[in-house]
DNA sequence: CTGGTTGCAAACTTTTTGCAGCGTC
DNA sequence: GACGCTGCAAAAAGTTTGCAACCAG
């Protein structure tokens, strides 16, 4: 859990403080196996400490994003998902436009392209969490039938 | 404007009707040079016909998405953008996590990868509108200074 | 005519904000 | 002890929905 340490250092560097709530949210983010909504994260945090408020969860997630510990993305359904940016292999999200299912894929061939992009335009892409909209296998098949 | 025709055919195929409002929204979508929010689209439609309601715009945009005429995505700021899926070259969106700026890039090398993805998993990715989160050149530079 | 469509208004969901008290450093 | 942080509650912003009248086919 090296990012725990990284987090504390970032806090200090910015004159901010380490609170139980922030530790709690960070721990919960570690446990996530898939991108989760603010409500889901709140539920997990709340289970560990009932007094934590959801507004604190939002504020903490925002902080994490600034420190690049967490990435946020929205499949397009208006509900933001948050995901821990760990040491896992870079991966991306296939988001089904019809059923909303989110699948993770490695797609490592993408990394060189992104690196090239950065070199060319100065745009620094986040390491992971590319969102690819489309139709999953099930819905793609289903959408052909009725036409 | 072949998609006008496509649209009408899709409507008929689904037992739906062509209304002035739907034509209006489709025209506005054609005029867009960049992804626009529902509010922005509503503003343009409203300028053409003041009586059209924003709920109609939402309903119409949803319809367009079902017909694959329009793609929706969310840079992560909680505000959905809509974009016409036309005959333009496939392109993607660089979304700055700090300033929210959306830049379009061609990045054509990506298409083979996506095609490969489809073949492998059955997931049918939308032709355009990949959202790549990160930091734009300006914000990336700025974020290094204060640390 | 029939049934899909619309505008209006109100409801809903998700996220943000103001503030007084609390707790970290 | 100072100042950042929290919980609460209320507001804001974006989107959806119910319904009666409307109009395209």
XYZ file of C-alpha atoms (C1' of nucleotides) in Angstrom:
344
model
C 0.000 0.000 0.000
C 2.604 2.466 -1.123
C -0.037 4.910 -2.195
C -1.000 5.377 1.440
C 2.393 6.890 1.894
C 2.166 8.844 -1.316
C -1.143 10.221 -0.157
C 0.229 11.437 3.160
C 3.112 13.099 1.411
C 0.809 14.829 -1.008
C -1.331 16.026 1.862
C 1.649 17.532 3.632
C 2.950 19.088 0.469
C -0.365 20.893 0.105
C -0.793 21.835 3.741
C -3.713 19.453 4.147
C -4.466 16.935 6.873
C -4.840 13.232 7.229
C -8.183 12.402 8.765
C -9.815 9.063 9.612
C -12.430 9.732 6.958
C -9.830 10.166 4.249
C -8.036 7.004 5.279
C -11.317 5.160 5.262
C -12.238 6.244 1.753
C -8.782 5.399 0.480
C -9.052 1.928 1.970
C -12.427 1.401 0.402
C -11.064 2.471 -2.964
C -8.404 -0.190 -2.628
C -10.973 -2.863 -2.030
C -12.964 -2.015 -5.142
C -12.775 -4.603 -7.858
C -14.655 -2.527 -10.363
C -15.408 1.143 -10.839
C -17.980 2.226 -8.277
C -20.421 5.068 -7.938
C -20.234 7.620 -5.161
C -23.234 5.964 -3.536
C -21.566 2.566 -3.556
C -18.384 3.954 -2.095
C -20.393 5.828 0.481
C -22.232 2.641 1.417
C -18.974 0.824 2.037
C -17.513 3.675 4.020
C -20.722 4.055 5.951
C -20.631 0.396 6.870
C -17.229 0.918 8.434
C -18.070 4.161 10.133
C -21.701 5.157 10.247
C -21.140 8.812 10.932
C -19.302 9.620 7.718
C -21.343 11.809 5.438
C -21.684 11.404 1.706
C -20.585 14.974 1.144
C -17.293 14.046 2.761
C -17.016 11.122 0.366
C -17.506 13.452 -2.574
C -14.983 15.917 -1.214
C -12.479 13.155 -0.580
C -12.916 11.634 -4.018
C -12.315 15.028 -5.535
C -9.147 15.324 -3.508
C -8.006 11.911 -4.674
C -8.525 12.922 -8.242
C -6.341 15.959 -7.755
C -3.638 13.705 -6.400
C -4.171 11.338 -9.290
C -5.004 8.499 -6.923
C -8.447 8.025 -8.371
C -9.939 8.429 -11.807
C -13.518 9.369 -12.482
C -15.435 8.583 -15.597
C -18.983 8.513 -16.739
C -20.219 5.783 -19.078
C -22.759 8.286 -20.316
C -25.581 7.383 -18.008
C -25.069 10.468 -15.890
C -23.704 8.532 -12.945
C -20.024 9.014 -12.352
C -17.873 6.012 -11.420
C -14.677 6.223 -9.467
C -11.765 3.873 -9.713
C -8.501 3.501 -7.878
C -5.464 4.182 -10.009
C -3.255 1.473 -8.680
C -0.359 -0.539 -9.927
C -2.639 -2.834 -11.891
C -2.061 -3.226 -15.578
C -3.518 -0.375 -17.567
C -7.005 -1.179 -18.666
C -9.982 0.432 -20.258
C -13.720 0.343 -20.034
C -16.118 -1.031 -22.569
C -19.392 0.586 -21.759
C -22.548 -0.797 -23.305
C -24.822 1.953 -24.488
C -27.859 -0.314 -24.201
C -27.510 -2.204 -20.935
C -24.917 -0.013 -19.234
C -22.638 -2.914 -18.454
C -19.015 -1.962 -17.901
C -16.347 -4.434 -18.938
C -12.660 -3.957 -18.361
C -10.147 -4.802 -21.060
C -6.392 -4.664 -21.126
C -5.866 -3.402 -24.685
C -2.207 -2.735 -24.036
C -1.508 -1.843 -27.623
C -3.155 1.438 -26.788
C -0.403 2.676 -24.538
C 2.077 3.492 -27.318
C -0.609 5.462 -29.105
C -1.359 7.489 -26.015
C 2.323 8.082 -25.422
C 2.606 9.315 -28.971
C -0.322 11.573 -28.368
C 1.349 13.121 -25.368
C 4.538 13.725 -27.294
C 2.691 15.326 -30.169
C 0.211 17.551 -28.414
C 1.414 17.967 -24.846
C -1.753 16.344 -23.625
C -0.987 14.047 -20.711
C -3.495 11.222 -20.777
C -4.323 9.440 -17.579
C -2.689 6.052 -17.394
C -5.862 4.051 -17.377
C -9.593 4.402 -17.603
C -10.309 4.989 -21.225
C -14.009 4.763 -21.806
C -15.096 3.074 -25.005
C -18.796 3.378 -25.726
C -20.607 0.872 -27.861
C -22.774 -2.172 -27.645
C -21.812 -5.298 -25.774
C -22.051 -8.643 -27.534
C -25.464 -9.398 -26.106
C -27.052 -6.052 -26.916
C -25.411 -5.843 -30.334
C -27.026 -9.125 -31.294
C -30.338 -8.116 -29.785
C -30.443 -4.808 -31.630
C -30.149 -6.473 -34.995
C -33.100 -8.754 -34.562
C -35.955 -6.242 -34.277
C -34.822 -4.265 -37.319
C -27.986 14.896 -45.600
C -28.556 11.240 -46.151
C -29.149 10.664 -42.484
C -32.341 12.645 -42.732
C -33.590 9.876 -44.957
C -32.150 7.198 -42.710
C -33.903 8.794 -39.791
C -37.296 8.759 -41.475
C -36.854 5.145 -42.431
C -35.936 4.217 -38.897
C -38.964 6.041 -37.593
C -41.269 4.159 -39.921
C -39.625 0.878 -39.114
C -40.410 1.462 -35.464
C -43.907 2.820 -35.938
C -42.857 6.279 -34.847
C -43.592 9.654 -36.362
C -41.703 12.488 -37.948
C -42.452 15.723 -36.174
C -41.198 19.259 -36.748
C -39.442 19.123 -33.387
C -37.496 16.030 -34.341
C -36.458 17.523 -37.651
C -35.369 20.651 -35.863
C -33.190 18.834 -33.376
C -31.630 16.752 -36.119
C -30.792 19.883 -38.073
C -29.240 21.486 -35.046
C -27.151 18.380 -34.462
C -25.847 18.718 -37.999
C -24.772 22.271 -37.390
C -22.760 21.454 -34.304
C -19.031 21.762 -34.733
C -18.245 20.337 -31.342
C -20.017 18.127 -28.842
C -22.744 20.123 -27.142
C -24.692 19.858 -23.937
C -28.426 19.380 -23.844
C -28.792 22.993 -22.775
C -26.768 24.226 -25.718
C -28.737 22.134 -28.154
C -31.943 23.311 -26.548
C -30.818 26.921 -26.897
C -30.250 26.486 -30.619
C -33.510 24.682 -31.141
C -35.319 27.236 -29.052
C -33.903 30.030 -31.196
C -35.467 28.395 -34.242
C -38.761 27.578 -32.631
C -39.442 29.124 -29.259
C -42.150 26.730 -28.227
C -40.028 23.592 -28.201
C -39.456 22.300 -24.707
C -36.185 21.005 -23.292
C -37.827 17.757 -22.297
C -38.584 17.191 -25.946
C -34.941 17.795 -26.738
C -33.931 15.172 -24.188
C -36.469 12.707 -25.535
C -35.343 13.343 -29.081
C -31.679 12.962 -28.246
C -32.439 9.672 -26.600
C -34.249 8.568 -29.728
C -31.289 9.593 -31.873
C -28.995 7.542 -29.713
C -31.166 4.502 -30.214
C -30.923 5.029 -33.939
C -27.180 5.529 -33.613
C -27.443 8.992 -35.104
C -26.018 10.644 -32.050
C -23.461 9.648 -29.438
C -23.474 10.837 -25.877
C -20.494 11.031 -23.621
C -19.514 12.672 -20.413
C -16.052 14.144 -19.963
C -16.435 13.405 -16.284
C -17.825 16.737 -15.215
C -21.330 15.380 -14.837
C -22.625 17.191 -17.895
C -23.394 14.952 -20.822
C -22.420 16.077 -24.320
C -24.096 14.993 -27.492
C -22.497 14.704 -30.861
C -23.739 13.894 -34.302
C -22.386 10.651 -35.704
C -21.855 11.784 -39.223
C -19.613 10.867 -42.087
C -16.714 12.854 -40.646
C -13.463 11.092 -40.016
C -13.527 9.135 -36.803
C -12.148 11.210 -33.988
C -11.820 11.158 -30.258
C -11.978 13.502 -27.355
C -9.147 14.644 -25.189
C -10.771 15.865 -22.038
C -8.759 17.903 -19.593
C -9.401 16.856 -16.029
C -8.362 20.273 -14.751
C -9.936 22.842 -17.042
C -12.562 20.656 -18.710
C -11.462 21.613 -22.206
C -12.430 19.103 -24.876
C -10.123 18.718 -27.852
C -10.848 16.517 -30.825
C -8.130 14.363 -32.337
C -8.142 12.023 -35.276
C -5.938 9.245 -33.891
C -6.796 6.959 -36.754
C -4.355 4.303 -35.612
C -6.948 3.471 -33.031
C -9.483 2.093 -35.471
C -7.683 -1.203 -36.129
C -7.430 -1.779 -32.407
C -11.123 -1.212 -31.938
C -11.916 -3.455 -34.851
C -9.767 -6.125 -33.285
C -11.613 -5.629 -30.058
C -14.921 -6.189 -31.747
C -13.711 -9.356 -33.385
C -12.349 -10.731 -30.150
C -15.093 -9.919 -27.699
C -18.198 -9.207 -29.720
C -18.270 -5.702 -28.327
C -19.279 -3.249 -31.045
C -17.613 0.056 -30.287
C -19.199 3.218 -31.556
C -17.367 4.627 -34.531
C -16.260 7.803 -32.858
C -16.296 9.568 -29.564
C -13.675 7.881 -27.505
C -13.102 9.913 -24.403
C -9.529 10.180 -23.235
C -9.165 11.807 -19.846
C -5.995 13.554 -18.793
C -4.432 16.946 -18.540
C -4.144 19.324 -21.453
C -0.777 20.860 -22.246
C -1.547 24.014 -20.309
C -2.848 22.342 -17.174
C -0.150 19.671 -17.216
C 2.495 22.361 -17.115
C 0.646 24.312 -14.478
C 0.218 21.332 -12.201
C 3.952 20.726 -12.025
C 4.870 24.175 -10.877
C 3.104 24.321 -7.488
C 4.455 20.953 -6.376
C -59.588 8.691 -36.353
C -55.800 6.542 -33.588
C -52.100 6.471 -31.016
C -47.621 8.469 -30.862
C -45.884 13.186 -29.403
C -45.659 17.500 -27.142
C -45.406 21.288 -23.565
C -45.911 22.177 -19.004
C -44.878 21.513 -14.397
C -43.440 18.920 -10.881
C -40.558 15.215 -9.183
C -36.185 13.050 -8.873
C -31.248 12.101 -8.658
C -26.811 13.290 -8.164
C -23.599 16.560 -6.658
C -22.309 20.943 -4.418
C -22.198 24.474 -0.867
C -22.696 27.317 3.641
C -21.806 27.054 8.156
C -20.759 26.166 13.041
C -18.277 22.999 15.685
C -14.512 19.635 15.782
C -9.896 17.637 15.463
C -5.289 17.400 13.324
C -0.795 19.076 13.333
C -4.004 27.265 19.235
C -4.846 27.832 14.238
C -6.789 26.419 10.435
C -8.345 22.757 7.716
C -12.111 19.300 7.948
C -16.577 17.331 9.032
C -21.622 16.559 9.363
C -25.844 18.471 8.615
C -29.125 20.514 5.855
C -30.454 22.946 2.176
C -29.591 24.342 -2.600
C -28.237 23.642 -7.226
C -27.966 21.411 -11.613
C -29.283 18.121 -14.863
C -32.611 14.884 -16.282
C -36.932 12.330 -16.129
C -41.894 11.665 -15.785
C -47.206 12.206 -15.588
C -50.700 14.049 -17.972
C -54.091 16.287 -21.007
C -54.151 18.365 -25.359
C -52.335 17.954 -29.975
C -51.315 16.392 -34.612
C -48.930 13.115 -38.057
C -50.077 9.229 -40.692
